[in-house]
Short mmCIF file of C-alpha atoms in Angstrom, two decimals:
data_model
loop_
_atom_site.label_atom_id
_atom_site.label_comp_id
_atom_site.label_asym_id
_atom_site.label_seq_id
_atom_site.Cartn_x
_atom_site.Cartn_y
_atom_site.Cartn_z
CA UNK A 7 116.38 97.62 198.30
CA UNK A 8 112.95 96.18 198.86
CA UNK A 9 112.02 99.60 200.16
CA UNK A 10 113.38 101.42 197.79
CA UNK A 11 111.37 99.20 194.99
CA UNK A 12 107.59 99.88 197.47
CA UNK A 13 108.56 103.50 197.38
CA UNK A 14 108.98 103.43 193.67
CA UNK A 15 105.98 101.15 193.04
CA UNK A 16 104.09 103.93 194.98
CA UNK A 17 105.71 106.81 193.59
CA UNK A 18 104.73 105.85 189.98
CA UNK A 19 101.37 104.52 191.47
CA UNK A 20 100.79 107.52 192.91
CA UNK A 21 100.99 109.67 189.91
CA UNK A 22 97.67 107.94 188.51
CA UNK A 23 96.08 110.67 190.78
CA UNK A 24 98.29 113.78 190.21
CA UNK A 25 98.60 113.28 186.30
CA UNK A 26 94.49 112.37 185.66
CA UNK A 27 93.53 115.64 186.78
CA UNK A 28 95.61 117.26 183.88
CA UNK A 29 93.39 115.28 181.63
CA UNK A 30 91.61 117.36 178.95
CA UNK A 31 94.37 120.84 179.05
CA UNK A 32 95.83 120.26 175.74
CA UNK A 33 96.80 116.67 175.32
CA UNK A 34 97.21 114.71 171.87
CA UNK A 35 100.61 116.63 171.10
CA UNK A 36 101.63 113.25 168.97
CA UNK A 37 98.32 113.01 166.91
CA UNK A 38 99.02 113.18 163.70
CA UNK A 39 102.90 114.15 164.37
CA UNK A 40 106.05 112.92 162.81
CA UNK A 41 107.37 109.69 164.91
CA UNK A 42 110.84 109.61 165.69
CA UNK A 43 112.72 106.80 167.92
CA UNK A 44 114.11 108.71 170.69
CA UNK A 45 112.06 111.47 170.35
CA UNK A 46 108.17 110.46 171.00
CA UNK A 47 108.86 106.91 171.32
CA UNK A 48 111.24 103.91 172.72
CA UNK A 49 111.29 100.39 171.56
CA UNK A 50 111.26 97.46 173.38
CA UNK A 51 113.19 93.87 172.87
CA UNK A 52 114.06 91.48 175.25
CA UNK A 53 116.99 88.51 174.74
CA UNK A 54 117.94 85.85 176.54
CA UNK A 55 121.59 85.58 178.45
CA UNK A 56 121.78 82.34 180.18
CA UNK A 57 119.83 79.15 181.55
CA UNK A 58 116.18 80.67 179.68
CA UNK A 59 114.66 80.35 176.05
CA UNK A 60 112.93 82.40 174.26
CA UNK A 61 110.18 80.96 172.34
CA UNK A 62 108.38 83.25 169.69
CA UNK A 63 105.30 82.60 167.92
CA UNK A 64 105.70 80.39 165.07
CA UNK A 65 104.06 82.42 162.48
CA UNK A 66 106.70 85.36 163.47
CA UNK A 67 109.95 83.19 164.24
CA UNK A 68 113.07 84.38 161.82
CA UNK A 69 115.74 81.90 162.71
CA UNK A 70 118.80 84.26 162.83
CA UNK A 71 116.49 87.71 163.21
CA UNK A 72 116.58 87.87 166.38
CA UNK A 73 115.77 92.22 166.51
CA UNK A 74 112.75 91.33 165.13
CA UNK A 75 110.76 89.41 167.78
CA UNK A 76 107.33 90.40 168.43
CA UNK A 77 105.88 91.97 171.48
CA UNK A 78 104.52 88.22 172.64
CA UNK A 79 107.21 85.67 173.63
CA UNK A 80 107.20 82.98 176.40
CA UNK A 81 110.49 82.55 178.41
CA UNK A 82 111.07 78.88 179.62
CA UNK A 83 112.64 78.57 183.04
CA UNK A 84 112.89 75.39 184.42
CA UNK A 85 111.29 75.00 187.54
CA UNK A 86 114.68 72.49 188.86
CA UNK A 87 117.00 75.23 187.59
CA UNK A 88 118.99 76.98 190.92
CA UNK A 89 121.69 78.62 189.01
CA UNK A 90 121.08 82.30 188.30
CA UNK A 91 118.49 82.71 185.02
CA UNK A 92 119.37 86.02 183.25
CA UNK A 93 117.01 87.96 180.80
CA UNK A 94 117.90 91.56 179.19
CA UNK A 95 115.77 93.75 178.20
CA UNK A 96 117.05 96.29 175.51
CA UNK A 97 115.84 99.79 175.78
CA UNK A 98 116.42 102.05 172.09
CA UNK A 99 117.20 104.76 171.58
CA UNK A 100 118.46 107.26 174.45
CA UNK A 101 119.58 110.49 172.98
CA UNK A 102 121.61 112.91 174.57
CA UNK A 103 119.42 115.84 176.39
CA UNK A 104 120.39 118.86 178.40
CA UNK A 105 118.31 117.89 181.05
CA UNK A 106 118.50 115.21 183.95
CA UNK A 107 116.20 111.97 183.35
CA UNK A 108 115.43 108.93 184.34
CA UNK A 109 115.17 105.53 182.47
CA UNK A 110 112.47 102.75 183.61
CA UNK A 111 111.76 99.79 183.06
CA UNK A 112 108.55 98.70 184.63
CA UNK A 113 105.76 95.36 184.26
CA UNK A 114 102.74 94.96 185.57
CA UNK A 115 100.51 91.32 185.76
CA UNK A 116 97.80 93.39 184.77
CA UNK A 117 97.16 95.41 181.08
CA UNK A 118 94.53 98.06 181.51
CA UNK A 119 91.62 98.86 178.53
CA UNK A 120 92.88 102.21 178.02
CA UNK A 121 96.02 104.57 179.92
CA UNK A 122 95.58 105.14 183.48
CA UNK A 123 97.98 107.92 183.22
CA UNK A 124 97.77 110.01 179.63
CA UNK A 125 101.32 110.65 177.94
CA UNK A 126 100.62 113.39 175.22
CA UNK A 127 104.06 113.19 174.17
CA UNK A 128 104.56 109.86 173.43
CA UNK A 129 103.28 107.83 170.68
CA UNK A 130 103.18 104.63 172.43
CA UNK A 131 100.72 104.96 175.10
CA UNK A 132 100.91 103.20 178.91
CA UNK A 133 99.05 99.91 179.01
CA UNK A 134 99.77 98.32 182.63
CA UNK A 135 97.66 98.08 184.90
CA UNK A 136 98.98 100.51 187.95
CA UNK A 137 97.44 98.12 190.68
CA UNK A 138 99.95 95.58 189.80
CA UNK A 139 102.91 97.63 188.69
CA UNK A 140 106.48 97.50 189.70
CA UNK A 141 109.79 98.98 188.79
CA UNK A 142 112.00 96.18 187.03
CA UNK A 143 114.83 98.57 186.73
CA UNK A 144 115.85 102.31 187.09
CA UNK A 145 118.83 104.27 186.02
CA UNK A 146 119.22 107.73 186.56
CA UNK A 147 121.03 109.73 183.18
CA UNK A 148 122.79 112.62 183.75
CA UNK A 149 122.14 115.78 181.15
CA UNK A 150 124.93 115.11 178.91
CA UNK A 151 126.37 117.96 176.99
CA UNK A 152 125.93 118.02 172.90
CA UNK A 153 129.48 118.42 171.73
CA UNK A 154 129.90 120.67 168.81
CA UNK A 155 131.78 118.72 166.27
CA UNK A 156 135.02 120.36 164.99
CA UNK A 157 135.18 120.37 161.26
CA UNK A 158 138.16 117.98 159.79
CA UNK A 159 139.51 117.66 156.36
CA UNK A 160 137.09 114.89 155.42
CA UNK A 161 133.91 115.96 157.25
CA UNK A 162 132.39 115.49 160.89
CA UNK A 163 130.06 113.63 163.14
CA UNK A 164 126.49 113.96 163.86
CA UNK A 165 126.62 115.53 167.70
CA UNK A 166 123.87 112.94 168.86
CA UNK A 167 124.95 109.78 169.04
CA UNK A 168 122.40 106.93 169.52
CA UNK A 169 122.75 104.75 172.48
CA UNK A 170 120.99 101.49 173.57
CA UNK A 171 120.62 100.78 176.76
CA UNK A 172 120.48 96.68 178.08
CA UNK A 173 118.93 95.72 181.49
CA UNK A 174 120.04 92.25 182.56
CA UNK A 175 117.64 90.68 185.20
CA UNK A 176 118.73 87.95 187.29
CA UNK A 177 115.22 86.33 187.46
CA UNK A 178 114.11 84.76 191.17
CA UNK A 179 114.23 81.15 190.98
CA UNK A 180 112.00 80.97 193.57
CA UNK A 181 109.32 83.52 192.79
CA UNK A 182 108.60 82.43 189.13
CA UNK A 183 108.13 78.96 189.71
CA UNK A 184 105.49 80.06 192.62
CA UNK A 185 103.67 82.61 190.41
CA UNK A 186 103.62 79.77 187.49
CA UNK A 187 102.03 77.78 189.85
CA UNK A 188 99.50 80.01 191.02
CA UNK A 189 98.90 80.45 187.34
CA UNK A 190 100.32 84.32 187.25
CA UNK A 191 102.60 83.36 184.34
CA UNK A 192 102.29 86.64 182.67
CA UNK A 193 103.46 89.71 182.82
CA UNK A 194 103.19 92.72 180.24
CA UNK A 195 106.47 95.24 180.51
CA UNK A 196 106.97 98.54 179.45
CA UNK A 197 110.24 101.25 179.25
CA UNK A 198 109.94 105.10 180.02
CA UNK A 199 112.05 107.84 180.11
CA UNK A 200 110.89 111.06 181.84
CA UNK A 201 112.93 114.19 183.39
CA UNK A 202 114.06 113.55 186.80
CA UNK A 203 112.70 116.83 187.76
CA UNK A 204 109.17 115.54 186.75
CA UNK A 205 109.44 111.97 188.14
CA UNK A 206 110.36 113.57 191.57
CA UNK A 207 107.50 115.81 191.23
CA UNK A 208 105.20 113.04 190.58
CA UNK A 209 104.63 114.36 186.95
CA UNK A 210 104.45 111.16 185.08
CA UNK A 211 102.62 112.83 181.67
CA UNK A 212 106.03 113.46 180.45
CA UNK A 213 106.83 110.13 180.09
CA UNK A 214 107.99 108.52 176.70
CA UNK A 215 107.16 105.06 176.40
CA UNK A 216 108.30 101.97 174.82
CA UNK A 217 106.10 99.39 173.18
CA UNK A 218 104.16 96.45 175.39
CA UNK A 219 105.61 93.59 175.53
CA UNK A 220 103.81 90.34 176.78
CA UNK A 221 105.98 87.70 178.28
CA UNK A 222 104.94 84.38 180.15
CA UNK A 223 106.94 82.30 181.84
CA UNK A 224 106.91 78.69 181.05
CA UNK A 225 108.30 75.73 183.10
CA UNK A 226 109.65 72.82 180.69
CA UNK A 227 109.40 73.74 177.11
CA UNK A 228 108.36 76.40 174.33
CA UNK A 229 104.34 75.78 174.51
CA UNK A 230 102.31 74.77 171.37
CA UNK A 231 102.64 76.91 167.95
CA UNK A 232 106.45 78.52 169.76
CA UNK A 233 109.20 78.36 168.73
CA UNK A 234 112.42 78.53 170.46
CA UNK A 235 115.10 81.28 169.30
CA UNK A 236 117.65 79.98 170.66
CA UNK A 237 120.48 81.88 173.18
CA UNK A 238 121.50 85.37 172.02
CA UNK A 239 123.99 87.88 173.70
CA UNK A 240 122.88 90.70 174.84
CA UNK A 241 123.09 94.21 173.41
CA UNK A 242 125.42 92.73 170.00
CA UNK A 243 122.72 90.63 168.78
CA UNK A 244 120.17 93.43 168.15
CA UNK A 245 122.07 95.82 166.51
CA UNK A 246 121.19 96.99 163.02
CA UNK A 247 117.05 97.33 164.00
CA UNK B 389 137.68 70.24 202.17
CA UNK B 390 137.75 69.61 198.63
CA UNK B 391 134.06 69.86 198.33
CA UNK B 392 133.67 73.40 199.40
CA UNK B 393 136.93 74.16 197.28
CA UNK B 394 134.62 72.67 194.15
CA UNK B 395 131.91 75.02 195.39
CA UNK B 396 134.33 78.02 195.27
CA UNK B 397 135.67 77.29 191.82
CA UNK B 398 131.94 76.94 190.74
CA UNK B 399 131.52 80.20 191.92
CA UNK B 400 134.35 81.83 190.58
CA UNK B 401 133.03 80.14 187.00
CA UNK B 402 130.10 81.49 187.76
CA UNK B 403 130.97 84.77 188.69
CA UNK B 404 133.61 84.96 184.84
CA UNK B 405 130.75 83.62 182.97
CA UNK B 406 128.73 86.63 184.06
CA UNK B 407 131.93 88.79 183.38
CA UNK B 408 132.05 86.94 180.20
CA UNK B 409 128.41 88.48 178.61
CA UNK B 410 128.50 91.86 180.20
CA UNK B 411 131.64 93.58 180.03
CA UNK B 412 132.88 92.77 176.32
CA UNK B 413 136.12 94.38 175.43
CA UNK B 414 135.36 98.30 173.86
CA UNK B 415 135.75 98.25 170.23
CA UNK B 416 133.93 99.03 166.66
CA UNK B 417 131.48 96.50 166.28
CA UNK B 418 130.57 97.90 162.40
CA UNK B 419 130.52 100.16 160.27
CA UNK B 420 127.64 100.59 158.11
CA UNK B 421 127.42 102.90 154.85
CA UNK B 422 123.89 104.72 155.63
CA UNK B 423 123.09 106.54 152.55
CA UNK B 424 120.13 104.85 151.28
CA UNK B 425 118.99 104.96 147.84
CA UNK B 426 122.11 106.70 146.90
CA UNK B 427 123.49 104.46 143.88
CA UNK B 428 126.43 106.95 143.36
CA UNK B 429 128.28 106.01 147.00
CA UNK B 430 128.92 102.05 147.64
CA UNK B 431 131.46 100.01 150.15
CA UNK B 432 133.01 97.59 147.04
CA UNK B 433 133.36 93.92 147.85
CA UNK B 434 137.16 93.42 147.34
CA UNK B 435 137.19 89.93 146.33
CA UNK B 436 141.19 89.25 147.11
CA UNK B 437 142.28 88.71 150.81
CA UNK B 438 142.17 92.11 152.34
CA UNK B 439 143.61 92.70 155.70
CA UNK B 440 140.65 92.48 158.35
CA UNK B 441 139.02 95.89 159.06
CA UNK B 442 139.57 96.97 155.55
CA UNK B 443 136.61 98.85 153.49
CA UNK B 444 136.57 100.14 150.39
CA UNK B 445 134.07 103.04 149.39
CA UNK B 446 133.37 104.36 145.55
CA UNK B 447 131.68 107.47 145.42
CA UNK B 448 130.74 110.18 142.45
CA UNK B 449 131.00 113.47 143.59
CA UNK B 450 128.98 114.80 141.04
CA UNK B 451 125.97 112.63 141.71
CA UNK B 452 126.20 113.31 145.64
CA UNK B 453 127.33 115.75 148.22
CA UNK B 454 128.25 113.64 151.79
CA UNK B 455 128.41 110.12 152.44
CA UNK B 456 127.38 108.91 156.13
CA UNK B 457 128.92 106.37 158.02
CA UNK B 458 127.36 104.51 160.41
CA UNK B 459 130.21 103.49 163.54
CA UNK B 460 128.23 100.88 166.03
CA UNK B 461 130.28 100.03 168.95
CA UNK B 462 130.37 96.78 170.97
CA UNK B 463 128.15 96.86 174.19
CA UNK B 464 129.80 98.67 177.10
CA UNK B 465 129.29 98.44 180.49
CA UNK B 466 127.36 101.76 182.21
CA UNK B 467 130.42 103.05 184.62
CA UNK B 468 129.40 105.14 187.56
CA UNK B 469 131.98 107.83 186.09
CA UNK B 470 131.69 109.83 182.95
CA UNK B 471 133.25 108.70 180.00
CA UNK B 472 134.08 110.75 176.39
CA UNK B 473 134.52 108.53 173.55
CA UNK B 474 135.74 110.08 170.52
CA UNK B 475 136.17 109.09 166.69
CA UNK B 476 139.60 109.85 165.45
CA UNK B 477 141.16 109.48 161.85
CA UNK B 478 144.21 110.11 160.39
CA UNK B 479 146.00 109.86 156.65
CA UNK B 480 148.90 107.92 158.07
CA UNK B 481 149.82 104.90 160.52
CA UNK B 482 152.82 103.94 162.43
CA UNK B 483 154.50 100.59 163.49
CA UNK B 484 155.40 102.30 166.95
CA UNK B 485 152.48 103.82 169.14
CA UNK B 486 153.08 107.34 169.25
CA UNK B 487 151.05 107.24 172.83
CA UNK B 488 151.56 104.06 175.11
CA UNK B 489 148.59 103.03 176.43
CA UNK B 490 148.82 100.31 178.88
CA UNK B 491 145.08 99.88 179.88
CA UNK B 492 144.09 98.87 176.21
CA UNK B 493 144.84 95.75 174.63
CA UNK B 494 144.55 97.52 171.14
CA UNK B 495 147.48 99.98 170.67
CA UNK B 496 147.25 103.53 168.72
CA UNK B 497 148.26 103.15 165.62
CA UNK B 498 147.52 106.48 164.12
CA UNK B 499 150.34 108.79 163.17
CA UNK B 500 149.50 112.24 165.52
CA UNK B 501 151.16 114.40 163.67
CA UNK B 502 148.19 114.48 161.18
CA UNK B 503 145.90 112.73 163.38
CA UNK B 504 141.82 114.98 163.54
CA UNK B 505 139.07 114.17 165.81
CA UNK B 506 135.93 113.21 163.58
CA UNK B 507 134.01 112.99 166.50
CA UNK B 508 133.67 113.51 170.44
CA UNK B 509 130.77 112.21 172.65
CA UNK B 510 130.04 112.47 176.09
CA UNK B 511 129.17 109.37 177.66
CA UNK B 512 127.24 110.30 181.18
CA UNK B 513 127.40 108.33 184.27
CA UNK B 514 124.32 106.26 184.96
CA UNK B 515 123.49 105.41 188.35
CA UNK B 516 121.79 101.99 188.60
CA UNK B 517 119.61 100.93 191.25
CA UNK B 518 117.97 97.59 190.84
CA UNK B 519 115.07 96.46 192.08
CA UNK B 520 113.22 92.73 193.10
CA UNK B 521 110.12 90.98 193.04
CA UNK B 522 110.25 88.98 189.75
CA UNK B 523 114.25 89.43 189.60
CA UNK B 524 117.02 92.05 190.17
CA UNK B 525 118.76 93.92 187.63
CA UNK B 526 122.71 92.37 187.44
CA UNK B 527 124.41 95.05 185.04
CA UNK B 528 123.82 97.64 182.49
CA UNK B 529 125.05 97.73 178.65
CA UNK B 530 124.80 100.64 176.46
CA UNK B 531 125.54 99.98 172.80
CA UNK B 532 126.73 103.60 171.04
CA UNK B 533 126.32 104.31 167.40
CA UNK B 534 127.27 107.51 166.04
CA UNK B 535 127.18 108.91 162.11
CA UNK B 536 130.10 110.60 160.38
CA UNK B 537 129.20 112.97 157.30
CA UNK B 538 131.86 112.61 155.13
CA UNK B 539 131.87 115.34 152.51
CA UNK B 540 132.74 114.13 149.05
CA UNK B 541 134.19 117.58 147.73
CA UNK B 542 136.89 117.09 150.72
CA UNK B 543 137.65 113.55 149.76
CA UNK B 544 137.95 114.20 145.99
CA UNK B 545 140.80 116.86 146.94
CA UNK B 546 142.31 114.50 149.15
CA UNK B 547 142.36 111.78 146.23
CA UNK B 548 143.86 114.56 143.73
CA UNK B 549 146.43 114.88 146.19
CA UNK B 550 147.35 111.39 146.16
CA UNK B 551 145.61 109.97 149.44
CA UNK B 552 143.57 107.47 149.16
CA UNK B 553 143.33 105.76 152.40
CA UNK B 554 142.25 106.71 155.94
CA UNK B 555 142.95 105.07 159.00
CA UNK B 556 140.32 105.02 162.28
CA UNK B 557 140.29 104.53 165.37
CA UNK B 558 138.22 105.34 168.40
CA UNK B 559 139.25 105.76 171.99
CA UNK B 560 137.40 106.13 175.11
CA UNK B 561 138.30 107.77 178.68
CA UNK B 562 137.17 108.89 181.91
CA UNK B 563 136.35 112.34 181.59
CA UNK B 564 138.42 113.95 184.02
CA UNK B 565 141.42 111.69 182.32
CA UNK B 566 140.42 113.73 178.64
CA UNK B 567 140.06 116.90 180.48
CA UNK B 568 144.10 116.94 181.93
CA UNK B 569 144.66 114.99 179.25
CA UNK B 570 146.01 111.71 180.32
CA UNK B 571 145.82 110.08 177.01
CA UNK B 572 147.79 107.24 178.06
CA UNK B 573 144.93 106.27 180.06
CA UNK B 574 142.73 105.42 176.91
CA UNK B 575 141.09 101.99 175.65
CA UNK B 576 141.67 101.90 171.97
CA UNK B 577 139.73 100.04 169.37
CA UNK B 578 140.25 98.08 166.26
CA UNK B 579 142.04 100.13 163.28
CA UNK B 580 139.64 100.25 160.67
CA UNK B 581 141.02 101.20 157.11
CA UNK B 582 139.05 103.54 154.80
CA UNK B 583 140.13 103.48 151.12
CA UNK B 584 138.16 106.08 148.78
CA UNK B 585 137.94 106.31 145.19
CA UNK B 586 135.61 108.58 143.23
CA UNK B 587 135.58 106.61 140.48
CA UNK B 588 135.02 102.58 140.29
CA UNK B 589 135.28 99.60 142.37
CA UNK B 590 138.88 98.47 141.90
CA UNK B 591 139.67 95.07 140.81
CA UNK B 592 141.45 92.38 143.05
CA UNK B 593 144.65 93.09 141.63
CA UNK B 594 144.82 97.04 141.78
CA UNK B 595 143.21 96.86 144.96
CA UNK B 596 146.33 94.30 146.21
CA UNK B 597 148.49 96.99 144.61
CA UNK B 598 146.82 99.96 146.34
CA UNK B 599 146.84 98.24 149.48
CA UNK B 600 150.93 98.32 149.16
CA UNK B 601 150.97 102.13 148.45
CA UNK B 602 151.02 104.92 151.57
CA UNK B 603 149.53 107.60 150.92
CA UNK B 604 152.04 110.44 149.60
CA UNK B 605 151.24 112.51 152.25
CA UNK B 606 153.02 109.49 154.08
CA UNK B 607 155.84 109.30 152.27
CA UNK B 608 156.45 113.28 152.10
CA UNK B 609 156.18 113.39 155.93
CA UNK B 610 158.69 110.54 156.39
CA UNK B 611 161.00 112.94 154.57
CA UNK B 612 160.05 116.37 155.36
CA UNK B 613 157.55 116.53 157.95
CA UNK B 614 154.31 118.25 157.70
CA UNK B 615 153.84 121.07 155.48
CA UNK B 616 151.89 124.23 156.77
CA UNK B 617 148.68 123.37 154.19
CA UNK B 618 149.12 119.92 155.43
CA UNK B 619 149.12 121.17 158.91
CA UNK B 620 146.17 120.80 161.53
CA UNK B 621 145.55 121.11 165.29
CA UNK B 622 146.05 117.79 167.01
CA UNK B 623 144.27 117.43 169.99
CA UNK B 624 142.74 114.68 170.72
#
């Protein structure tokens, strides 16, 4: 699997290359467009499962709001802790397309001062830092067929449903602890969703992208001016964003 | 001995717990009434002890044309198969499943013989492959919510006709289950009940009297059956 995750990490790093040259035929297709989640743009959120806290910001914490953190939290892991630690990350909104794609999550310990790859069609715009960048998490979605909806005697359904899609990450209780230590606490994370066809050619300028979100690990408690949210569940405690 | 059986129990704990947060049972997690700003359509707060997954919606047809309804369904698990999930309705229930379906804990408790499919989805397959440096992905959840127009005009005849109330449910199946249509092989959800009224809220005490009164489309088809207005493809 560690292969598979270099390979990736090169694929998308890669891509810087292929994708600059394209720079300056046309871009800017969202400037000034109508935003749509879904359509030219994902969101972001992540919640905690088990053995981590989430600490927000003080001036944003909501106590029972959890859908609305911001994009800066701290996750406390306890450096003593050697039962799994499990964070999901929550991915809105997939709609259904006709088309193979792929879903990514990806973070990088490194935010870069403007895109390293340009993404005309999304309104959120890449921020990592490529040098640094790895896939979290990948899932491959099928084209899935818009149903017509039959009419009935009381009406009918929209044909594209919404879906959200939840990554939970069992977090290394080794590897945070070292990178804590060697003062690497941080990491900035961003989602994407391309067409498969494109991400195996390399052609990352599709992508759609999600928010950054900053997240730094923590080993005892939620640091100065945090709060702590509390434990949440997954994909149920975000719905109605 | 008994120490490594301790370890093995922890494990197994461990291994439920996990079970526990990602693979919640499929049901209808809500259902929201998503026409903002619309005064005319409301769901009415029923202050007397309605039976759970009961909602009451007033509408005025002459104000507006369709009422959506917003169906969010619990967190699912991302299967390596395709799945079809589809919204179905009907104007009368049953005590006795019509279909047994021993995978789901919920039973059907629509009546088919006027039983319509409000909606169908297709639910792809999604092939996970995790990957490790700060962690590796454990499972995948997909949360579903869908919208139902429900046209007012319809639902005023309906009401003329003496039907006031509208039962849900969804179900969801492999997709090669759907397509030979091994129906028995479906997870049910949660009935939901749907009264309508195109006039007011009702009080506690018409609503406790409403909520003792079938539809007459009910009652006719205990006697007679369906009639050939009444009549509609059922198919799942």
């Amino acid at each position: 699997m560690s292969n598979l995750n270099k390979t990736l990490g090169l694929v998308l790093f890669a891509a810087n290359t292929t994708v600059k040259a394209a720079t300056g035929t046309g871009q800017g297709v969202t400037e000034g467009g109508k935003t749509q989640l879904g359509v030219n743009y994902l969101t972001l959120e992540e919640v905690v499962l088990q053995r981590v806290t989430l600490c927000v910001p003080l001036n944003t914490s909501k106590t029972n709001d959890i859908h609305v953190l911001p994009n800066t939290v701290a996750v406390v892991i306890s450096p003593f802790e050697t039962n799994v630690a499990t964070l999901s990350f929550l991915v809105s909104d997939v709609l259904p397309d006709s088309q193979d794609r792929v879903l990514l999550l990806v973070y990088s310990q490194g935010k870069s001062p403007s895109p390293q790859i340009p993404t005309p069609l999304s309104k959120e715009k890449l921020q990592l830092d490529l040098s640094s960048v790895e896939i979290l998490g990948l899932y491959n979605i099928p084209a899935s067929r818009v149903e017509a909806q039959q009419a009935t005697r009381i009406g009918s359904a929209n044909p594209s449903p919404r879906s959200k899609i939840g990554f939970d990450i069992n977090l290394d209780n080794l590897s945070i602890p070292s990178l804590i230590n060697k003062g690497q606490d941080k990491i900035y994370v961003q989602a994407a969703i391309l067409p498969l066809k494109d991400f195996r050619n390399n052609r990352f300028d599709t992508m759609i992208l999600s928010e950054l979100d900053e997240i730094r690990f923590i080993p005892n408690s939620c640091p100065a001016g945090y709060a702590s949210t509390g434990m949440g569940s997954s994909l149920s405690s975000s719905t109605g964003k | 001995m008994n120490t490594y059986f301790c370890l093995f129990l922890l494990v197994i704990a461990e291994l439920f717990s996990v079970t526990a947060y990602s693979s919640p049972a499929f049901d209808i997690q809500d259902i929201k009434l998503n026409s903002a700003g619309l005064d005319s359509i409301q769901f009415c707060k029923v202050t007397t002890t309605a039976p759970t997954n009961t909602l009451f919606m007033r509408f005025d047809s002459e104000k507006a044309k369709i009422a959506t309804l917003q169906f969010v369904f619990s967190e699912m698990p991302v299967h390596s198969h395709d799945s079809v999930l589809l919204l179905l309705y009907s104007r009368c229930a049953t005590d006795k499943p019509q279909i047994e379906t021993p995978l789901s804990p919920k039973p059907l408790t629509l009546n088919m013989s006027d039983m319509e499919r409000l909606g169908i989805f297709e639910i792809p397959a999604m092939t996970a492959q995790p990957n490790t440096r700060l962690g590796a992905v454990s499972t995948a959840n997909s949360q579903i919510t869908m919208e139902v127009h429900l046209e007012l005009e319809k639902l005023s005849k309906e009401l003329a006709m003496g039907n006031q109330r509208f039962y849900i449910q969804a179900a969801l199946l492999e997709k090669e289950d759907f397509q030979q249509r091994h129906y028995d092989k479906a997870l049910l959800s949660s009935s939901y009940t749907l009264y309508v009224n195109n006039t007011a809220c009702p009080s506690s005490e018409k609503f406790l009297k409403l909520s003792h009164t079938e539809n007459r489309l009910c009652e006719n088809l205990k006697k007679f059956g369906l009639t050939q207005q009444e009549k509609t493809n059922v198919k799942p």
